[in-house]
PDB file of C-alpha atoms in Angstrom:
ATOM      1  CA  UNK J   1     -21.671  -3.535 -28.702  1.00  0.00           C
ATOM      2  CA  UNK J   2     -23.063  -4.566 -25.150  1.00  0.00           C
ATOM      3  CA  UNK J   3     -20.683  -3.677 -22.380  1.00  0.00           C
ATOM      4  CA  UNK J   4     -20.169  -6.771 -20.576  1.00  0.00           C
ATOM      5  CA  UNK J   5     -16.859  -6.457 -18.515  1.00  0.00           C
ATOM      6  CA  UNK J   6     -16.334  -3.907 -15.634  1.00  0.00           C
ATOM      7  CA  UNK J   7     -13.243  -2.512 -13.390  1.00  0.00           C
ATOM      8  CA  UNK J   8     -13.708  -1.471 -10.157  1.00  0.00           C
ATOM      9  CA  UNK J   9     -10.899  -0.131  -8.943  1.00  0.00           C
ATOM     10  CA  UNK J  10     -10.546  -0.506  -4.729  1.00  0.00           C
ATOM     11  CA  UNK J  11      -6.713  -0.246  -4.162  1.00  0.00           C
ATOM     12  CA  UNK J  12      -6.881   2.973  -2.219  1.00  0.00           C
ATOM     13  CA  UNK J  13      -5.368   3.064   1.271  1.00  0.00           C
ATOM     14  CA  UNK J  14      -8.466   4.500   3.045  1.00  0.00           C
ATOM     15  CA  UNK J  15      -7.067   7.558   4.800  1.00  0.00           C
ATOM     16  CA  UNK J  16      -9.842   9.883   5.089  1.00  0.00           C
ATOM     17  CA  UNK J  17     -11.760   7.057   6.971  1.00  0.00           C
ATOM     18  CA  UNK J  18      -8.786   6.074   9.401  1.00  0.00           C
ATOM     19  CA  UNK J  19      -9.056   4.329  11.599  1.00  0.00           C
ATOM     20  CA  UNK J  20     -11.971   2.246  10.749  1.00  0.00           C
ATOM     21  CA  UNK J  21     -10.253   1.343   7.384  1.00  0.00           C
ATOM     22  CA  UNK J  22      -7.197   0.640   9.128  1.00  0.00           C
ATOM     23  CA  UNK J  23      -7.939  -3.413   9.549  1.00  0.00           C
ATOM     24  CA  UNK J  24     -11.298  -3.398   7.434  1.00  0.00           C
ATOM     25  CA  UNK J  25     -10.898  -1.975   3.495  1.00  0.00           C
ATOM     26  CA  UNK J  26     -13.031   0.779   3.004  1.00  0.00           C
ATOM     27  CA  UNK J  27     -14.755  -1.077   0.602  1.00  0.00           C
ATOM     28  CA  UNK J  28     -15.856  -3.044   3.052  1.00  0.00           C
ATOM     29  CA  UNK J  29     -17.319  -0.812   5.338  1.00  0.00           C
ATOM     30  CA  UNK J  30     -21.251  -0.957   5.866  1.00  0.00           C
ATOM     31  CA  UNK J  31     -24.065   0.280   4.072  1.00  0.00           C
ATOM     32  CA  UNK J  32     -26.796  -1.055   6.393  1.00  0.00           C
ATOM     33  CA  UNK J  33     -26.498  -4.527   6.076  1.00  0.00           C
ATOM     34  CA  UNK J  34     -24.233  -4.356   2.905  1.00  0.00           C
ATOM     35  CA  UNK J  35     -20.891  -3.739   2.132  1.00  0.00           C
ATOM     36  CA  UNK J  36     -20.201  -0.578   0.171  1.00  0.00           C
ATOM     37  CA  UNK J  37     -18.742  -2.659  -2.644  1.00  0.00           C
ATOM     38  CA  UNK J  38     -21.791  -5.400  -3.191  1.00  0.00           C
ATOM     39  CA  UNK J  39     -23.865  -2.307  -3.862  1.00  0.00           C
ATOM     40  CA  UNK J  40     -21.347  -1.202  -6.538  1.00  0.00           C
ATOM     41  CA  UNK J  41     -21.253  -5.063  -8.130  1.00  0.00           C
ATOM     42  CA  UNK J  42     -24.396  -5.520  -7.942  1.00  0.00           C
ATOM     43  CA  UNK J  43     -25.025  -1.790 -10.186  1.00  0.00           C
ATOM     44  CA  UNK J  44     -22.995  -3.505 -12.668  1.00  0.00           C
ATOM     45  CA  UNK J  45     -25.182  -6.882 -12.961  1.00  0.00           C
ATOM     46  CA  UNK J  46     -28.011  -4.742 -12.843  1.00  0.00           C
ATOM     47  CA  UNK J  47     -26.776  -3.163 -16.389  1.00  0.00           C
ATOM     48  CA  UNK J  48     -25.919  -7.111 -17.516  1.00  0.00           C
ATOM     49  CA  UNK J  49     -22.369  -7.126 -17.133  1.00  0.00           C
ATOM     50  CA  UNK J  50     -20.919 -10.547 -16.341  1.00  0.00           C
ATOM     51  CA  UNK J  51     -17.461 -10.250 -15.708  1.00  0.00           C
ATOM     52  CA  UNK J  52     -16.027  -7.813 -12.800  1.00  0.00           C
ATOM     53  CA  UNK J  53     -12.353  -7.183 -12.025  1.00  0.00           C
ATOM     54  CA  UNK J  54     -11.879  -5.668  -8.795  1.00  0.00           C
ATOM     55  CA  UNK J  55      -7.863  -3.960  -8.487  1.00  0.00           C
ATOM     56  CA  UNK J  56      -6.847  -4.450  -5.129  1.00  0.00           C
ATOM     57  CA  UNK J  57      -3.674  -4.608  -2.976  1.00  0.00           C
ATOM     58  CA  UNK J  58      -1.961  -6.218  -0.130  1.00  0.00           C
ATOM     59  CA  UNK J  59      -4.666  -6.183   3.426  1.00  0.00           C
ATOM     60  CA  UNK J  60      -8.019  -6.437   0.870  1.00  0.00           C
ATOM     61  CA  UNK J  61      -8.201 -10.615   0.873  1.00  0.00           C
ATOM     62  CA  UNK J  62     -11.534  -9.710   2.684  1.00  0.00           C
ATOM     63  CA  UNK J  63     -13.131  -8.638  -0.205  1.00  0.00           C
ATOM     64  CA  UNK J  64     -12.364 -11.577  -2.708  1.00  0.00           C
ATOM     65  CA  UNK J  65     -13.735 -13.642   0.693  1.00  0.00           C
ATOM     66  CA  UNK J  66     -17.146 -11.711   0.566  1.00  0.00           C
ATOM     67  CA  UNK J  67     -17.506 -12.920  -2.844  1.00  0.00           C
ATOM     68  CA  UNK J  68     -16.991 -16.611  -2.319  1.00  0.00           C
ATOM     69  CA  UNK J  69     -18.993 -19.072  -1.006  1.00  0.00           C
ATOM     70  CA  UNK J  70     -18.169 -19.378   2.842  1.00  0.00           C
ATOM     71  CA  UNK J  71     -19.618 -23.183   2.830  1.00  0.00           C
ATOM     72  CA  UNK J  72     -19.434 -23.545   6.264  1.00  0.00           C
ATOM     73  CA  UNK J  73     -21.904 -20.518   7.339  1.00  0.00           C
ATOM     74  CA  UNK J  74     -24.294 -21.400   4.171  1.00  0.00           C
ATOM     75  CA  UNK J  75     -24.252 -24.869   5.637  1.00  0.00           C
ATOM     76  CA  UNK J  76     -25.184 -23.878   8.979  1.00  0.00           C
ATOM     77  CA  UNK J  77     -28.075 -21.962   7.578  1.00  0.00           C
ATOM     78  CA  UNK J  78     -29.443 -23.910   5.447  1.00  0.00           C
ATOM     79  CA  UNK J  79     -29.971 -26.416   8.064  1.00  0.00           C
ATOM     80  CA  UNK J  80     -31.855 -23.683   9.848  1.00  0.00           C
ATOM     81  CA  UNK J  81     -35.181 -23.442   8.711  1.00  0.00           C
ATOM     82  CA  UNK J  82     -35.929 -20.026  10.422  1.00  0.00           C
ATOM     83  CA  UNK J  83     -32.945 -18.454   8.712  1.00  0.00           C
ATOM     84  CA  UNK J  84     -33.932 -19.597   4.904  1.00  0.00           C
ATOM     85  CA  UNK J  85     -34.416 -15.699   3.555  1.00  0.00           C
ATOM     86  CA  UNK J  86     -30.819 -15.114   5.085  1.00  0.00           C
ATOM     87  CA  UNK J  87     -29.275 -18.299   3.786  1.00  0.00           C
ATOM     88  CA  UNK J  88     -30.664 -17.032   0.203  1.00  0.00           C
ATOM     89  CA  UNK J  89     -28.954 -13.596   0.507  1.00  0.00           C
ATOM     90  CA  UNK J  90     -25.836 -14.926   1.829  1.00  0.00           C
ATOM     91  CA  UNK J  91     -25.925 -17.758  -1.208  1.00  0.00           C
ATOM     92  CA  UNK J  92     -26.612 -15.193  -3.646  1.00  0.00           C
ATOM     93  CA  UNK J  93     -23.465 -12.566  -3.107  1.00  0.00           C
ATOM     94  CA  UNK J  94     -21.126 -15.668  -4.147  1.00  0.00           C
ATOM     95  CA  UNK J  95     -23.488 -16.057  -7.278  1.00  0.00           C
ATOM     96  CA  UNK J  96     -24.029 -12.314  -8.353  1.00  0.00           C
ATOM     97  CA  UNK J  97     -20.975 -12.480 -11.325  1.00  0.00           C
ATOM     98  CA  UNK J  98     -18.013 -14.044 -11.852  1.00  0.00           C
ATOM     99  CA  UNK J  99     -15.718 -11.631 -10.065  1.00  0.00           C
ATOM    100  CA  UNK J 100     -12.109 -11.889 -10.304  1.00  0.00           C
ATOM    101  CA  UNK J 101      -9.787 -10.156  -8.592  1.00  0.00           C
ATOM    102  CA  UNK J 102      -6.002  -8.492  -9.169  1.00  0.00           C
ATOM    103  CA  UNK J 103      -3.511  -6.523  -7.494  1.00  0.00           C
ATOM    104  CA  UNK J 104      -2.329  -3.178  -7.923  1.00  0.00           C
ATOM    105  CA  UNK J 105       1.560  -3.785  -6.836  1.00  0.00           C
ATOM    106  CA  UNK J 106       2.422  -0.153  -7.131  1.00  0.00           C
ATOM    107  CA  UNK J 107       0.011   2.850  -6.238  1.00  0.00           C
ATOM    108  CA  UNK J 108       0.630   5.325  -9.639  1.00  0.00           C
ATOM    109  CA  UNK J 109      -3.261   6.650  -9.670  1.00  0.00           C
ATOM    110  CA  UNK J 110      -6.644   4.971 -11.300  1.00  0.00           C
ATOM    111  CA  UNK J 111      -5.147   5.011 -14.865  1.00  0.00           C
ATOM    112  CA  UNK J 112      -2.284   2.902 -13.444  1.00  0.00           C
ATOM    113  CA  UNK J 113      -5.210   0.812 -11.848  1.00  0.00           C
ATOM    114  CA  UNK J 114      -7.190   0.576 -14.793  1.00  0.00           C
ATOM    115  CA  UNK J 115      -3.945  -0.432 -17.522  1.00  0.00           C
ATOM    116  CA  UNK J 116      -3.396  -3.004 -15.037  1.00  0.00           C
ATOM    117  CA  UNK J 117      -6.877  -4.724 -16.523  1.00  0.00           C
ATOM    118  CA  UNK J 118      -5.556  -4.482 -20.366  1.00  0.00           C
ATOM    119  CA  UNK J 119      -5.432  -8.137 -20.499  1.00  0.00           C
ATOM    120  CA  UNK J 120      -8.608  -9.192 -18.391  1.00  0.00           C
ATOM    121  CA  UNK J 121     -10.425  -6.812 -21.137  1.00  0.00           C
ATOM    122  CA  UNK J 122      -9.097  -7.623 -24.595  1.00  0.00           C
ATOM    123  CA  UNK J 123     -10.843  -5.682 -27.196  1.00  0.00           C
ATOM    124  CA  UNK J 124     -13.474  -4.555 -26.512  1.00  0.00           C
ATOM    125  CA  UNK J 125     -15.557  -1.696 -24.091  1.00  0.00           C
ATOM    126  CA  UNK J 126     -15.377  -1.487 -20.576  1.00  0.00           C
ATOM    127  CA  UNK J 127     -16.994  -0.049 -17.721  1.00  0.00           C
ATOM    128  CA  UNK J 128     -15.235   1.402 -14.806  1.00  0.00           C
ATOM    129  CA  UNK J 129     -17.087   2.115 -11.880  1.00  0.00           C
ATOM    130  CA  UNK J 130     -14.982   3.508  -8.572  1.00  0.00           C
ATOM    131  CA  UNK J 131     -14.701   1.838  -5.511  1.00  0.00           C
ATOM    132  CA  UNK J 132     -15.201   4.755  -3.779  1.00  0.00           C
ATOM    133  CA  UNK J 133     -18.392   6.069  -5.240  1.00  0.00           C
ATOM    134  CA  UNK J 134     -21.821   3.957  -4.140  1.00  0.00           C
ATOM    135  CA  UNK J 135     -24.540   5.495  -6.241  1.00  0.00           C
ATOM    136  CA  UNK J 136     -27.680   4.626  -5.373  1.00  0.00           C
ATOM    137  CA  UNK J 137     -31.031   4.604  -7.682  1.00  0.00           C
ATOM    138  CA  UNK J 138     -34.634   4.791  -7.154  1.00  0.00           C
ATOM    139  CA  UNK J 139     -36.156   0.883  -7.213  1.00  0.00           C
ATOM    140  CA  UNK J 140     -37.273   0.192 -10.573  1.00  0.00           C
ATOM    141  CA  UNK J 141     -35.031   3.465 -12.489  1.00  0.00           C
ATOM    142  CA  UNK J 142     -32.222   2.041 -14.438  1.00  0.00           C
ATOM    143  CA  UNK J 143     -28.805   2.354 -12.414  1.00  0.00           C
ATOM    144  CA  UNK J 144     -26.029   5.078 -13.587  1.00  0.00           C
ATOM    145  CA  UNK J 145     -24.322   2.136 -15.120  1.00  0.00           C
ATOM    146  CA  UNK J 146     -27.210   1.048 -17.255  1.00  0.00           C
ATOM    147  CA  UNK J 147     -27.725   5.051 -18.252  1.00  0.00           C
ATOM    148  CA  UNK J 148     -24.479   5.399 -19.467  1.00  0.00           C
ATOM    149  CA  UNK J 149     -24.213   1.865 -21.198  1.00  0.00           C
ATOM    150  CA  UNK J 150     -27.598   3.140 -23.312  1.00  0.00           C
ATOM    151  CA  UNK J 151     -25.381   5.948 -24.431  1.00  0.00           C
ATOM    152  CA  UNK J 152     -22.934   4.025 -24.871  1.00  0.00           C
ATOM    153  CA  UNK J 153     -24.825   1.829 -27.311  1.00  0.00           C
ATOM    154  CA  UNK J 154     -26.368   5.106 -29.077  1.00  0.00           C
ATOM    155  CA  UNK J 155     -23.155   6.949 -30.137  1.00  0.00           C
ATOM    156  CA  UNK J 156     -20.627   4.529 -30.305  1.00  0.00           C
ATOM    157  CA  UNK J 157     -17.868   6.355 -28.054  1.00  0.00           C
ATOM    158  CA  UNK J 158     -16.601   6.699 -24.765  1.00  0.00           C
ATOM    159  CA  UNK J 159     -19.185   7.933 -22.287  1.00  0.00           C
ATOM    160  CA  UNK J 160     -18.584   9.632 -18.562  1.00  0.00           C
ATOM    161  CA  UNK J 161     -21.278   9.970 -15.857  1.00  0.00           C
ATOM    162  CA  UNK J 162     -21.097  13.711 -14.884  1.00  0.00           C
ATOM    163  CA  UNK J 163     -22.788  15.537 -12.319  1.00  0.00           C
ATOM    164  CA  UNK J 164     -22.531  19.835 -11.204  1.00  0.00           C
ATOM    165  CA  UNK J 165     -20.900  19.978  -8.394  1.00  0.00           C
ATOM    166  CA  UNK J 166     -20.462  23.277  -6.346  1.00  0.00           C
ATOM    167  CA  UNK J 167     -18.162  25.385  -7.864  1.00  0.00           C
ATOM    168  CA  UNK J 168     -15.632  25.788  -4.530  1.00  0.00           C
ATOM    169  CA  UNK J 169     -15.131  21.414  -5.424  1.00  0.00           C
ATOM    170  CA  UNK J 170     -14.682  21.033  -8.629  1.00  0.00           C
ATOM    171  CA  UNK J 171     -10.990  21.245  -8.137  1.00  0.00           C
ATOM    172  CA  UNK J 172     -11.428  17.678  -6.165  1.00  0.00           C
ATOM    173  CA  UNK J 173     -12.366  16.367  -9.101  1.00  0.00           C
ATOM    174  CA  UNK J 174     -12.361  17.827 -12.503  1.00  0.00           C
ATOM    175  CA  UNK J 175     -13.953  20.053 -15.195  1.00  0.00           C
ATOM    176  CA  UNK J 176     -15.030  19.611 -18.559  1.00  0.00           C
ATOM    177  CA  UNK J 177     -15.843  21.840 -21.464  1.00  0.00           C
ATOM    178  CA  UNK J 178     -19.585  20.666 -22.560  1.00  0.00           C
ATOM    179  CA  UNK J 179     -21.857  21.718 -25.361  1.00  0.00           C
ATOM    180  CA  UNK J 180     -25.562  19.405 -24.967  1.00  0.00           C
ATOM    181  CA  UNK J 181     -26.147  17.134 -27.553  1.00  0.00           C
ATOM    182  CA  UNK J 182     -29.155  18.440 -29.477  1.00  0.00           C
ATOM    183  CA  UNK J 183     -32.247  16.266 -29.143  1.00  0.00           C
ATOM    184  CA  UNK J 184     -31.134  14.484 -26.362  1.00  0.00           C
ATOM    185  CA  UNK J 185     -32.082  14.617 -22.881  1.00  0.00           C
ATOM    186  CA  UNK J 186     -28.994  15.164 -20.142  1.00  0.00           C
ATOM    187  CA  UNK J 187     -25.999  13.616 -23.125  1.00  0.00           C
ATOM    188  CA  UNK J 188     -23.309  15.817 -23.859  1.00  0.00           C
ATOM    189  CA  UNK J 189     -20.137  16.096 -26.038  1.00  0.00           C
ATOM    190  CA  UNK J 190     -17.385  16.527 -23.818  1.00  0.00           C
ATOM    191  CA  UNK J 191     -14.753  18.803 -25.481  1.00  0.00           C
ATOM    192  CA  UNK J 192     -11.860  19.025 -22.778  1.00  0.00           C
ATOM    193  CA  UNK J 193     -10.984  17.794 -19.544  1.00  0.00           C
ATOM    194  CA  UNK J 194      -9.044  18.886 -16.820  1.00  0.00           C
ATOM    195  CA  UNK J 195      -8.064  16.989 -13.479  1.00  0.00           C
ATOM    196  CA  UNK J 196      -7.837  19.157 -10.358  1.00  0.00           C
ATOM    197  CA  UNK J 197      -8.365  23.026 -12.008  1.00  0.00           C
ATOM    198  CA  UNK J 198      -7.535  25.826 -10.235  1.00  0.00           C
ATOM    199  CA  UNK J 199     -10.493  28.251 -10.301  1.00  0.00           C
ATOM    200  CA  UNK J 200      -8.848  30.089 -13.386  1.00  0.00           C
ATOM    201  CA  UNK J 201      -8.944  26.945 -15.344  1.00  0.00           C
ATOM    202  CA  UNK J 202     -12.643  25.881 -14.370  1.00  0.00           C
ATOM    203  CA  UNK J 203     -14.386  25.489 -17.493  1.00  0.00           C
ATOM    204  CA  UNK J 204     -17.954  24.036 -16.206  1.00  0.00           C
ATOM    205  CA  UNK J 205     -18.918  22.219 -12.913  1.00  0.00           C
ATOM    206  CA  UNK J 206     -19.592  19.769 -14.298  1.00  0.00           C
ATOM    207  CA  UNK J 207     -17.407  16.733 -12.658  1.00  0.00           C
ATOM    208  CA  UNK J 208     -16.906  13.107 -13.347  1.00  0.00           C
ATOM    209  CA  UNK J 209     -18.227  11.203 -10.618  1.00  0.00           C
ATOM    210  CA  UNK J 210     -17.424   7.624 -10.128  1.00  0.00           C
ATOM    211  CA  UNK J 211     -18.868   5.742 -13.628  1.00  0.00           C
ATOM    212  CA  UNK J 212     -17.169   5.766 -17.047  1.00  0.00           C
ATOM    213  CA  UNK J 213     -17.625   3.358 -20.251  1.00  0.00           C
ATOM    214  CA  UNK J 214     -14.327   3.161 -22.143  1.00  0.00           C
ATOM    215  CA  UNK J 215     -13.497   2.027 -25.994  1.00  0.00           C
ATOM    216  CA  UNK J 216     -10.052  -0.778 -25.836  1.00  0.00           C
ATOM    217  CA  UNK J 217      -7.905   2.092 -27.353  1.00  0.00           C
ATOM    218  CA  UNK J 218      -8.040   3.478 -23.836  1.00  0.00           C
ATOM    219  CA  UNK J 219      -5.266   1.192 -22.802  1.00  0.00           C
ATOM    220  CA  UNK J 220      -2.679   1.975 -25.808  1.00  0.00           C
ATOM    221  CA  UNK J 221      -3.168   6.226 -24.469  1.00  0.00           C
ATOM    222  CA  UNK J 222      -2.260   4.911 -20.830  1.00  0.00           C
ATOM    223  CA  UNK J 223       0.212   3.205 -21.759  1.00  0.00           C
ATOM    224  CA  UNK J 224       1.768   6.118 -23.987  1.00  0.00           C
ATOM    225  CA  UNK J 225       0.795   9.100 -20.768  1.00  0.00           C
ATOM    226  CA  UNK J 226       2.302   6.261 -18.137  1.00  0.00           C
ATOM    227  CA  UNK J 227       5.749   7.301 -20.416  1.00  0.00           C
ATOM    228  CA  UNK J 228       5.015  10.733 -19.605  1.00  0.00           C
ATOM    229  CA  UNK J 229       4.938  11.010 -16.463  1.00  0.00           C
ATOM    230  CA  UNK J 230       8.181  11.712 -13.886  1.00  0.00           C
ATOM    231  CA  UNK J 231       9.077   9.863 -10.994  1.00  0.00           C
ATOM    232  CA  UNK J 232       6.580  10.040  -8.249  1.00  0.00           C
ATOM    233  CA  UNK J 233       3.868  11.119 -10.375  1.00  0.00           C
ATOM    234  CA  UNK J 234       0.357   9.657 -10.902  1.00  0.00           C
ATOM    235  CA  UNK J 235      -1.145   8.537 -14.207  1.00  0.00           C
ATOM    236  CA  UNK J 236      -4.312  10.137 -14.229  1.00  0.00           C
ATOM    237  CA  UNK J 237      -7.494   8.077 -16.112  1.00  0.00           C
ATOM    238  CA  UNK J 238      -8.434  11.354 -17.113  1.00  0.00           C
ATOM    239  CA  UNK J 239      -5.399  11.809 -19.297  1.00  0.00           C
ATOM    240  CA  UNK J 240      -6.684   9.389 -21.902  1.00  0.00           C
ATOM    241  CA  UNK J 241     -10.746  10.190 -21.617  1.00  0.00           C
ATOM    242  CA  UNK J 242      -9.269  14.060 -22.379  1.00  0.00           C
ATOM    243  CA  UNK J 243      -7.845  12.810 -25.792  1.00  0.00           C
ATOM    244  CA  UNK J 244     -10.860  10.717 -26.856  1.00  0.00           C
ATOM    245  CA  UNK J 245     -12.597  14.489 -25.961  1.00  0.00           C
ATOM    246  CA  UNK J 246     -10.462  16.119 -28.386  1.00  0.00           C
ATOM    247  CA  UNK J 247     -10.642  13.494 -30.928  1.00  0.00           C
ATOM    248  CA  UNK J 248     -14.904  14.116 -30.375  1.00  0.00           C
ATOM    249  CA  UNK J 249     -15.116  10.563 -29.081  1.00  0.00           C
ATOM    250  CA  UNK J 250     -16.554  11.542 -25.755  1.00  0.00           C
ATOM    251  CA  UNK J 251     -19.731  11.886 -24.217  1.00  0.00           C
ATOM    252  CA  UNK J 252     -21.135  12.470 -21.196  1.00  0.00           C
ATOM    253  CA  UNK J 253     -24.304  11.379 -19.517  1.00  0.00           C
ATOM    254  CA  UNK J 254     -25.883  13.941 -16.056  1.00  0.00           C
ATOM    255  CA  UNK J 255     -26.517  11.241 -14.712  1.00  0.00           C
ATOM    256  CA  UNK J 256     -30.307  10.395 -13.154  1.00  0.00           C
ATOM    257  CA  UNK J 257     -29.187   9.337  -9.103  1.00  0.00           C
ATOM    258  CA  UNK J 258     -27.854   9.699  -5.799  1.00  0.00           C
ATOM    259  CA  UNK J 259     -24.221   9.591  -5.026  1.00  0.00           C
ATOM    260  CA  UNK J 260     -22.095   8.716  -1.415  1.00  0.00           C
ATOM    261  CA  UNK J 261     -18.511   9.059  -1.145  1.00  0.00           C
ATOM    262  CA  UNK J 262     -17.710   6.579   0.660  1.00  0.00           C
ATOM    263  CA  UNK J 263     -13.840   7.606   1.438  1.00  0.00           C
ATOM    264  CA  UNK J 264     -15.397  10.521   3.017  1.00  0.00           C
ATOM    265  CA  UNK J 265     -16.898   9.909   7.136  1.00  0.00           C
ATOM    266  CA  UNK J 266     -19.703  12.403   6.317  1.00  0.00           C
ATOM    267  CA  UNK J 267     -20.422  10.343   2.827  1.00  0.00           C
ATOM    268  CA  UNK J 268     -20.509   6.572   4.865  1.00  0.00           C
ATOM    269  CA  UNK J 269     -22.716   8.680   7.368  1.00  0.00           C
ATOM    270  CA  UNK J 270     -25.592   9.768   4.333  1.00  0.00           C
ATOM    271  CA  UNK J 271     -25.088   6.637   2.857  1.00  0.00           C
ATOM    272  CA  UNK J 272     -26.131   5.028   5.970  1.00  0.00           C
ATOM    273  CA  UNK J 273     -28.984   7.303   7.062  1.00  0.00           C
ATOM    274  CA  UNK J 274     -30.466   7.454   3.578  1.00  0.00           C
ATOM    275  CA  UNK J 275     -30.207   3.703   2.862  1.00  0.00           C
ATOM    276  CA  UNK J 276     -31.623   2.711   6.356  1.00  0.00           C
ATOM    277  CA  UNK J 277     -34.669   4.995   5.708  1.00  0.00           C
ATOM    278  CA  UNK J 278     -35.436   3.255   2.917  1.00  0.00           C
ATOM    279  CA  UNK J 279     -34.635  -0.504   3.970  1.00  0.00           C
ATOM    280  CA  UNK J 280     -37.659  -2.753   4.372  1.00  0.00           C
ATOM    281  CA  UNK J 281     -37.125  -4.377   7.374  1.00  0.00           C
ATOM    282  CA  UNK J 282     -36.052  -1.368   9.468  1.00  0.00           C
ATOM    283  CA  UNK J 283     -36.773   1.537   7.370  1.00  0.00           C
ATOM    284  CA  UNK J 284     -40.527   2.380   9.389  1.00  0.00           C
ATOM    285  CA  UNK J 285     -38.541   2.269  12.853  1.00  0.00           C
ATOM    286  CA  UNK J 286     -35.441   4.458  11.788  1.00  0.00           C
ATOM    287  CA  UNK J 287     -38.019   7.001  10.444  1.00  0.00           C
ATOM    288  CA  UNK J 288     -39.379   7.026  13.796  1.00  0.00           C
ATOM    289  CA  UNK J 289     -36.293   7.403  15.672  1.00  0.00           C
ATOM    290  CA  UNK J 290     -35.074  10.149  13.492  1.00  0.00           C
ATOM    291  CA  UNK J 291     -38.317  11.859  14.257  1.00  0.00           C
ATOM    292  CA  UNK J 292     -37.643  11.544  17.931  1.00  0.00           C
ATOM    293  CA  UNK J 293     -33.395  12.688  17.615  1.00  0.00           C
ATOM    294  CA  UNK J 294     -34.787  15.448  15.539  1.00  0.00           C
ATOM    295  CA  UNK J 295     -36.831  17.195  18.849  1.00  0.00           C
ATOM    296  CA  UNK J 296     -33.218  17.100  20.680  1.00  0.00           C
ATOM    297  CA  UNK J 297     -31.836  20.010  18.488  1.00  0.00           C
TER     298      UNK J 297
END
């Protein structure tokens, strides 16, 4: 079945970016010329999904804004004949998907995020790609999105983009037990997961890292862990992808591209730099000017 609905979860607070998320959502924050979260929507388009869901909360208005039409500004442009090319990019964020947007009334983790999208999703698979995580492909290479939705297709279960990480950070994220899948290039069975290990409970480095395709059943195991958990605690997404590993309907895909945290200062930072050096209208210059900053060390 072709994936055609996403979640992007973008309800976090922003606190290792403070203060520049204080009044802008950290989703929001530049890549260039680009908001960190049109390069995640439009990763999803690129693997033909149609309909996005973007989980929000109170202060984020700014991002359902980007994705409207803003008639006024198009107007203006469009009357301009010198800015054409910009009137066509502005035009075309408000035309990318149908996005839709809902809130996230109480913070209780990304499976709490993600349950609150049972009903936009129905029955069938879903993507989930984190608002935090801009991963960025060579032009031409299918996105991480696309990679995983072609394993998706293949096996017929539940499939997590993974990367290694340095051992001293998998317990940021999590670890999972692999074994490769034979035949197959970089696609794994994923036994066991654990969120946040200590180093005795490290089974690989292997970490998720911001891109999952999910079967429907996914909701009914959040909705049986959110009864788990005690006051004050966070329902983990990870809860549920560990039982579809133990029932072997889990796979993961090392994924082929480069990643940017982008509720990290040093991630919006590499984003930035790496993005600009490759941007066609100032990518030459910035090479240059790096070249220069580079003989002040």
């Amino acid at each position: 079945m072709k994936i055609k609905k996403a979640i992007i979860p973008a309800a976090g607070l922003g606190t290792r970016v403070l203060p520049a998320s204080k009044a802008v959502p950290k989703e929001m924050l530049n890549i260039v010329d680009k908001p960190a979260i049109q390069y995640i929507v439009e990763e999803a388009v690129a693997a033909g999904i149609e309909d996005i869901l973007v989980i929000t909360n109170r202060g984020k208005g700014v991002i359902e804004d980007h994705f409207d039409h803003a008639f006024e500004l198009e107007t203006k442009l469009k009357d301009n004949p010198s800015k054409k090319d910009i009137y066509d990019e502005v035009k075309a964020v408000s035309e990318l998907a149908n996005v839709y947007f809902i809130r996230q009334k109480v913070t209780k983790g990304l499976g709490h995020a993600v349950l609150c999208a049972k009903s936009f999703v129905g029955n069938e698979p879903f993507a989930v790609l984190y608002g935090d995580d801009v991963i960025i492909t060579e032009p031409g290479k299918p996105t991480v999105t696309e990679q995983l939705c072609d394993a998706y297709e293949k096996f017929g279960c539940g499939t997590v983009g993974v990367k290694e990480v340095p051992r001293k950070d998998v317990s940021k994220y999590c670890s999972l037990d692999v074994t490769p899948i034979a035949g197959e290039e970089r696609t794994m069975n994923v036994h066991k997961i654990i969120e946040k290990p200590t180093e005795e409970q490290i089974m690989s480095c292997f970490s998720i890292l911001g891109r999952v395709i999910l079967p429907p059943e996914t909701f009914g195991l959040l909705e049986y862990y959110m009864t788990q958990i005690e006051e004050g605690q966070e329902l983990f997404l990870t809860d549920a992808m560990n039982h579809l590993a133990g029932e072997g309907k889990l796979t993961a895909v090392d994924f082929i591209g480069t990643r940017y945290d982008m509720g990290n200062k040093l991630g919006i930072m590499k984003a930035n730099c790496e993005v600009a050096l490759n941007h066609k209208e100032i990518g030459d210059e910035f090479k240059a000017y790096l070249k220069d900053l580079v003989k002040t060390f």
